[in-house]
Short mmCIF file of C-alpha atoms in Angstrom, two decimals:
data_model
loop_
_atom_site.label_atom_id
_atom_site.label_comp_id
_atom_site.label_asym_id
_atom_site.label_seq_id
_atom_site.Cartn_x
_atom_site.Cartn_y
_atom_site.Cartn_z
CA MET A 1018 0.09 -0.22 -0.25
CA LEU A 1019 1.11 3.58 -0.92
CA ARG A 1020 1.19 5.71 2.66
CA SER A 1021 -1.70 8.17 1.49
CA ASN A 1022 -1.84 11.95 1.66
CA MET A 1023 -4.76 12.28 -0.79
CA GLN A 1024 -6.55 14.99 -0.89
CA GLY A 1025 -9.49 14.45 -2.25
CA SER A 1026 -8.38 14.18 -5.75
CA THR A 1027 -9.52 11.49 -8.40
CA LEU A 1028 -7.31 8.15 -7.73
CA ASN A 1029 -5.51 7.23 -10.94
CA PRO A 1030 -3.24 3.71 -10.76
CA PRO A 1031 -0.22 4.23 -8.96
CA VAL A 1032 2.21 4.93 -11.48
CA THR A 1033 5.95 3.44 -11.13
CA MET A 1034 9.04 5.96 -12.20
CA VAL A 1035 12.51 4.88 -12.15
CA PHE A 1036 15.25 7.27 -12.26
CA THR A 1037 19.17 6.41 -13.38
CA GLY A 1038 21.69 8.47 -13.16
CA HIS A 1039 24.55 9.23 -10.21
CA PHE A 1040 22.26 10.10 -6.76
CA ARG A 1041 23.20 10.61 -2.74
CA PRO A 1042 21.07 7.99 -2.41
CA GLU A 1043 19.54 10.04 0.98
CA SER A 1044 19.71 13.04 -0.60
CA PHE A 1045 17.09 12.15 -3.51
CA ALA A 1046 15.05 10.15 -1.42
CA GLU A 1047 14.50 13.50 1.08
CA PHE A 1048 13.76 15.26 -2.16
CA VAL A 1049 11.33 12.96 -3.23
CA ARG A 1050 9.67 12.29 -0.37
CA HIS A 1051 9.90 16.34 -0.42
CA ARG A 1052 8.28 16.85 -3.55
CA ALA A 1053 5.33 14.24 -3.38
CA ALA A 1054 4.51 15.22 0.13
CA ARG A 1055 4.46 19.05 -1.27
CA LEU A 1056 2.08 18.01 -4.59
CA SER A 1057 0.00 15.38 -2.09
CA LEU A 1058 0.72 12.77 -3.28
CA ALA A 1059 0.88 9.15 -1.76
CA MET A 1060 3.97 7.74 -3.05
CA ARG A 1061 6.29 4.30 -2.07
CA LEU A 1062 10.12 4.42 -2.31
CA GLY A 1063 11.29 1.43 -4.17
CA THR A 1064 14.85 0.71 -4.17
CA VAL A 1065 17.49 3.43 -4.29
CA ASN A 1066 20.57 3.37 -4.77
CA ASP A 1067 23.77 5.30 -6.82
CA ASN A 1068 22.36 4.99 -10.23
CA ARG A 1069 18.44 4.17 -9.48
CA VAL A 1070 15.85 4.97 -7.55
CA GLU A 1071 12.58 3.99 -7.74
CA VAL A 1072 9.39 5.48 -6.71
CA ALA A 1073 5.92 4.39 -7.08
CA VAL A 1074 3.28 7.36 -6.81
CA GLU A 1075 -0.55 7.22 -7.28
CA GLY A 1076 -3.05 10.65 -7.14
CA ALA A 1077 -4.10 13.25 -9.79
CA ALA A 1078 -2.30 12.99 -13.52
CA ASP A 1079 -1.71 16.71 -13.43
CA LEU A 1080 0.05 16.30 -10.42
CA VAL A 1081 1.69 12.82 -10.91
CA ASP A 1082 3.15 14.87 -13.96
CA MET A 1083 4.26 17.59 -11.59
CA PHE A 1084 6.12 15.00 -9.46
CA GLU A 1085 8.64 13.93 -12.63
CA MET A 1086 9.06 16.91 -14.12
CA ALA A 1087 9.98 18.02 -10.65
CA CYS A 1088 12.14 15.57 -10.24
CA SER A 1089 13.78 15.86 -13.31
CA LEU A 1090 16.21 18.14 -11.39
CA GLY A 1091 17.08 16.65 -8.66
CA PRO A 1092 18.99 18.30 -5.69
CA ILE A 1093 21.77 20.08 -5.79
CA ASP A 1094 24.20 16.73 -5.16
CA CYS A 1095 22.33 14.38 -7.90
CA LEU A 1096 22.35 14.19 -11.14
CA VAL A 1097 19.43 12.28 -13.48
CA LEU A 1098 19.49 11.58 -17.08
CA ASP A 1099 16.76 9.08 -17.23
CA ILE A 1100 13.14 8.74 -16.21
CA HIS A 1101 11.39 5.86 -17.30
CA ARG A 1102 7.58 5.45 -16.46
CA ASN A 1103 4.88 2.60 -16.20
CA ALA A 1104 1.26 2.12 -14.91
CA GLU A 1105 2.17 -0.14 -11.88
CA ARG A 1106 0.57 -3.93 -11.76
CA GLN A 1107 -2.10 -4.35 -10.09
CA MET B 221 -0.83 32.07 9.59
CA THR B 222 0.90 29.40 8.94
CA ALA B 223 4.00 29.18 11.74
CA PRO B 224 7.39 29.48 8.91
CA GLU B 225 9.62 27.08 10.70
CA ASP B 226 13.03 27.53 11.57
CA LEU B 227 13.49 30.98 10.31
CA GLU B 228 13.25 32.99 12.92
CA SER B 229 15.48 32.60 16.01
CA ARG B 230 17.84 32.01 13.43
CA GLY B 231 17.95 35.78 12.66
CA THR B 232 17.82 37.20 16.47
CA ALA B 233 19.90 35.51 17.81
CA VAL B 234 22.91 35.89 15.16
CA MET B 235 21.79 39.64 15.24
CA GLY B 236 20.80 40.32 18.79
CA PHE B 237 17.32 40.84 18.52
CA ALA B 238 14.35 38.37 20.11
CA ALA B 239 10.72 38.50 19.18
CA GLY B 240 8.95 41.18 18.85
CA TRP B 241 7.02 42.75 16.06
CA TYR B 242 9.58 45.01 13.27
CA ALA B 243 7.82 47.55 10.44
CA LEU B 244 9.48 46.54 6.88
CA ALA B 245 7.64 49.65 5.47
CA LEU B 246 5.46 52.99 4.95
CA GLY B 247 2.17 51.40 5.06
CA ASN B 248 1.24 54.78 1.99
CA GLY B 249 4.47 53.20 0.18
CA LEU B 250 3.12 50.24 -1.03
CA GLU B 251 -0.24 51.19 -3.38
CA PRO B 252 -3.34 48.27 -3.75
CA GLY B 253 -2.36 45.35 -6.20
CA THR B 254 1.33 45.90 -5.62
CA SER B 255 4.19 44.11 -4.24
CA ALA B 256 7.40 45.06 -3.11
CA GLY B 257 10.65 43.10 -1.19
CA THR B 258 12.34 43.58 1.31
CA GLN B 259 14.03 41.13 4.23
CA LEU B 260 14.41 40.76 7.84
CA PHE B 261 17.03 38.50 9.25
CA ASP B 262 18.08 37.95 5.73
CA LYS B 263 15.02 35.96 6.06
CA GLU B 264 13.73 37.47 1.90
CA LEU B 265 9.75 38.23 2.63
CA VAL B 266 7.15 39.99 0.27
CA VAL B 267 5.10 42.79 1.34
CA TRP B 268 2.11 43.03 -0.88
CA ARG B 269 -0.95 45.04 -0.59
CA ASP B 270 -4.41 43.42 -2.63
CA ALA B 271 -6.83 45.59 -4.32
CA SER B 272 -9.04 45.42 -1.56
CA GLY B 273 -5.97 47.56 1.30
CA ALA B 274 -5.25 44.88 3.02
CA SER B 275 -1.23 43.92 3.01
CA HIS B 276 0.50 40.68 3.71
CA VAL B 277 3.81 39.53 4.28
CA TRP B 278 4.91 36.63 3.40
CA GLU B 279 7.71 34.26 2.70
CA ASP B 280 8.73 35.34 -0.89
CA ARG B 281 9.32 32.57 -2.46
CA CYS B 282 6.88 30.61 -5.10
CA PRO B 283 6.38 27.23 -3.52
CA HIS B 284 6.86 26.11 -7.22
CA ARG B 285 10.11 26.89 -9.04
CA GLY B 286 11.56 29.39 -6.05
CA MET B 287 11.09 32.42 -7.60
CA ARG B 288 10.35 35.93 -5.51
CA LEU B 289 6.78 36.45 -5.08
CA SER B 290 7.83 40.14 -5.08
CA PHE B 291 8.64 40.05 -9.07
CA GLY B 292 5.31 39.16 -9.56
CA PHE B 293 1.18 40.19 -10.03
CA VAL B 294 -2.00 41.21 -7.75
CA ARG B 295 -4.70 40.05 -9.36
CA GLY B 296 -7.27 41.01 -7.03
CA ASN B 297 -6.81 39.70 -4.18
CA HIS B 298 -4.27 36.93 -4.93
CA ILE B 299 -0.63 37.48 -5.71
CA ALA B 300 -0.10 35.53 -9.48
CA CYS B 301 4.29 34.28 -9.87
CA LEU B 302 5.69 35.36 -12.71
CA TYR B 303 6.76 32.25 -13.22
CA HIS B 304 3.96 30.07 -14.63
CA GLY B 305 1.80 32.33 -12.87
CA TRP B 306 0.43 30.29 -10.04
CA GLN B 307 -2.20 32.65 -8.30
CA TYR B 308 -2.19 32.03 -4.60
CA ASP B 309 -5.48 33.14 -2.14
CA GLU B 310 -4.91 36.35 0.38
CA ALA B 311 -4.08 32.62 2.78
CA GLY B 312 -0.80 32.19 1.03
CA GLN B 313 -2.79 29.22 -1.09
CA CYS B 314 -2.73 28.32 -3.99
CA ARG B 315 -6.20 28.73 -6.61
CA HIS B 316 -4.63 28.81 -9.99
CA ILE B 317 -2.47 26.80 -11.87
CA PRO B 318 -2.79 28.50 -15.45
CA ALA B 319 -0.86 24.89 -17.59
CA HIS B 320 -3.84 23.27 -15.84
CA PRO B 321 -6.36 25.03 -14.79
CA THR B 322 -9.12 22.36 -14.08
CA LEU B 323 -7.38 21.08 -11.63
CA GLU B 324 -8.58 20.83 -7.93
CA VAL B 325 -4.93 22.63 -6.51
CA PRO B 326 -4.10 19.89 -3.43
CA GLU B 327 -3.68 22.46 -0.48
CA THR B 328 -0.68 20.87 0.32
CA ILE B 329 0.84 24.13 -2.36
CA LYS B 330 1.20 26.52 -0.19
CA VAL B 331 2.99 29.97 0.71
CA PRO B 332 4.13 30.11 4.51
CA THR B 333 2.48 33.06 5.71
CA TYR B 334 3.11 35.43 8.58
CA ALA B 335 1.18 37.61 11.23
CA SER B 336 1.04 40.87 10.07
CA VAL B 337 -0.20 44.67 11.53
CA GLU B 338 -1.16 48.30 9.94
CA ALA B 339 0.04 51.07 12.76
CA ALA B 340 1.72 53.98 12.70
CA GLY B 341 1.72 54.44 9.34
CA MET B 342 3.85 51.37 9.48
CA ILE B 343 3.54 47.84 8.34
CA TRP B 344 4.64 45.20 10.62
CA VAL B 345 5.37 41.50 10.90
CA ARG B 346 5.59 39.06 13.87
CA TRP B 347 8.38 37.47 14.67
CA ASP B 348 9.04 34.50 15.81
CA GLY B 349 5.04 33.49 16.24
CA GLU B 350 3.32 33.86 20.29
CA ALA B 351 6.56 34.53 21.57
CA ALA B 352 6.83 38.54 19.71
CA GLY B 353 3.55 39.38 22.24
CA GLN B 354 1.10 42.15 21.55
CA PRO B 355 1.14 43.97 17.69
CA PRO B 356 2.09 48.09 17.68
CA GLU B 357 0.30 50.64 18.95
CA ASP B 358 -1.24 52.52 16.57
CA ILE B 359 -0.45 55.62 17.49
CA ALA B 360 -1.53 57.96 14.61
CA ALA B 361 1.32 59.15 12.84
CA VAL B 362 2.11 60.54 9.34
CA PRO B 363 4.36 57.87 7.48
CA VAL B 364 7.74 60.29 6.10
CA ARG B 365 10.37 57.88 4.47
CA SER B 366 12.02 54.84 4.68
CA LEU B 367 16.41 54.79 5.49
CA TYR B 368 18.49 52.22 4.16
CA LEU B 369 21.67 51.93 5.97
CA ASP B 370 24.60 50.27 5.51
CA ARG B 371 25.06 48.99 9.21
CA ALA B 372 24.62 46.28 11.76
CA PRO B 373 21.17 47.02 13.20
CA GLU B 374 22.86 46.46 16.75
CA THR B 375 25.33 49.02 16.31
CA VAL B 376 22.64 51.60 14.25
CA ALA B 377 20.57 50.89 17.10
CA GLN B 378 23.38 50.88 19.73
CA LEU B 379 24.43 54.68 18.16
CA LEU B 380 20.76 55.49 18.65
CA ALA B 381 20.05 54.35 21.91
CA ALA B 382 23.79 56.37 23.68
CA GLY B 383 22.37 59.40 21.72
CA ARG B 384 25.02 59.83 18.90
CA ALA B 385 23.40 60.41 16.17
CA GLY B 386 21.14 63.57 18.55
CA SER B 387 18.75 63.00 20.50
CA PHE B 388 16.30 59.85 21.14
CA GLU B 389 13.62 58.64 22.90
CA THR B 390 14.50 54.64 23.54
CA LEU B 391 10.74 53.49 23.58
CA SER B 392 12.47 50.00 23.25
CA PRO B 393 14.91 48.62 21.27
CA GLY B 394 13.38 49.11 18.52
CA THR B 395 11.98 52.09 17.81
CA PHE B 396 12.68 55.86 18.62
CA ALA B 397 11.11 58.95 19.31
CA THR B 398 12.79 62.96 18.75
CA ALA B 399 12.00 65.55 18.35
CA LEU B 400 12.55 68.05 15.02
CA GLU B 401 11.38 72.40 14.86
CA GLY B 402 8.62 71.28 16.40
CA ALA B 403 7.46 67.81 14.96
CA ASP B 404 7.43 64.73 16.89
CA LEU B 405 9.13 61.62 15.45
CA PHE B 406 8.84 57.68 15.45
CA LEU B 407 11.80 55.75 14.07
CA ALA B 408 11.29 51.86 13.82
CA LEU B 409 14.43 49.85 12.99
CA GLN B 410 14.25 46.95 11.00
CA PRO B 411 16.98 44.05 11.06
CA TYR B 412 17.55 44.25 7.13
CA GLY B 413 20.23 41.48 7.17
CA ALA B 414 23.58 40.88 8.97
CA GLU B 415 24.71 44.47 7.96
CA ARG B 416 22.44 46.09 6.82
CA THR B 417 19.69 48.44 8.80
CA ALA B 418 16.17 49.99 7.48
CA LEU B 419 14.82 52.72 9.44
CA HIS B 420 11.18 53.71 8.56
CA ILE B 421 10.52 57.25 9.38
CA ALA B 422 6.22 58.74 10.72
CA ARG B 423 5.95 62.11 11.91
CA THR B 424 3.55 61.66 15.58
CA GLY B 425 3.10 65.10 16.17
CA GLY B 426 3.32 68.90 14.99
CA ASP B 427 3.71 70.02 11.47
CA LEU B 428 7.48 70.39 9.68
CA PRO B 429 6.80 69.63 6.41
CA LEU B 430 7.51 65.93 5.05
CA LYS B 431 10.42 67.46 3.39
CA ASP B 432 12.25 69.10 5.95
CA ILE B 433 12.25 66.01 7.38
CA ALA B 434 13.28 63.81 4.91
CA VAL B 435 16.45 66.31 4.53
CA TRP B 436 17.28 65.56 8.23
CA ALA B 437 16.59 62.09 7.48
CA GLU B 438 19.38 61.84 4.92
CA GLU B 439 21.91 63.67 7.09
CA LEU B 440 20.66 61.26 9.90
CA ARG B 441 21.39 58.26 7.76
CA ALA B 442 24.93 58.97 7.09
CA SER B 443 25.66 59.98 10.72
CA LEU B 444 24.72 56.79 11.60
CA GLU B 445 27.09 54.99 8.83
CA ALA B 446 29.55 57.04 9.47
CA LEU B 447 30.17 57.63 13.36
CA PRO B 448 32.63 55.46 15.42
CA ALA B 449 30.92 52.51 17.21
CA ALA B 450 33.69 51.47 19.62
CA GLY B 451 32.88 52.44 23.43
CA LEU B 452 28.74 51.49 23.06
CA ALA B 453 26.30 49.54 25.04
CA PRO B 454 26.12 45.65 24.52
CA ALA B 455 23.01 44.94 22.77
CA ALA B 456 19.90 45.73 22.41
CA ARG B 457 17.40 42.78 23.32
CA GLN B 458 13.21 42.59 22.22
CA PRO B 459 12.35 45.30 20.38
CA GLY B 460 9.01 45.08 21.60
CA ALA B 461 6.01 47.26 20.18
CA ALA B 462 5.82 50.58 19.15
CA ALA B 463 5.26 53.93 21.59
#
C-alpha cells in the first residue's frame, strides 16, 4: 500500500517512476518525499541506490506529471540522466 | 497563518534581537495591487497589498520553482507568480495553475505566511510567533520615509540609544522617538540583514513639512553610517512594540 495523503483528487492507477543517473541516495530520497508531500501524492520508495531510484506515486495525473518534472531536476548533489515510468501492476 | 518553522530564531539569535514586531515598510509606500520585496534577518519576504487594501507579509518564494513572489503581479486579492502564473489567495493557498486550469490544487501547495498589522503608518510583521507579544499600538502617524543603511542593526540601535546621532528617546530597543523643530518623530528599526538596517520614520505630531524631515533623515543616515561604534553599550534585546 502506498502511504496516502490524498486530498480528494480522483485516484489514478499508481505510476512507478525509475530514475537513473548519479545519486546520493539519502539526498534524492528526501527530495522525492518533499516533492510528493508538496503535491499531495501518495508515494512509496522502492530501490534506492547510487544509480537507480524507483518510486511509486499515486494521485491526480497532472500532479504526477508535475512530480516527474520536479524530480527530473533533483537536488544539487544528484544528476538525473533518464526517467522511465510505467503504470504499476495491480 | 502558517507558522514558518526555523527561520525566525536563526536571525534573532545571530543579530541579538529578540522575538517581536518589526516594521517592514511605510504603509503609504505600498499601493493596492502592488508588491515589494524586503528582508528581515536576511530572510527574504514579500509585502503586498491586495485590491481590497489589506496588506500581507509572506515568504518571498513561490513553492513551484522558487521565483520571488515580489516579482509577481497582484490580481484582485490574489498574487500571481511571474514565472508560471501560479496564483495564491490571501491565506497563501495556491488557487490556480494556468497550465492545469481544471486541476483541484492540493492544500499542500501553500506559501508560508506571517502575521502582520498596520500601525503607526507602518506595516509590521510578527517575528518568532507567539513569543512576539502584542502588536504595536496604532498611534496616529504620517509616514515620511524609509532609510536603508549599510550598518549592522545592533550598531544602529546602540548609536541611537546612546545619543551619538542626536537626542532620541528609546521607546523599546527597536523603536525611538525624537523632536525636530516642533515635530514629533517616531522611528522603527528593521534588522534587514547582518550588516544592513532599515529605519522607517513617521511624524506623530507637529506640522513640520515632510520634505524638511526627509532632508534631516538623509543627514541622519549619513551620520549613522559614519559614526564610530567604539564604546557602545551591549546589544539591545526585545524590540517591543511601538510607543
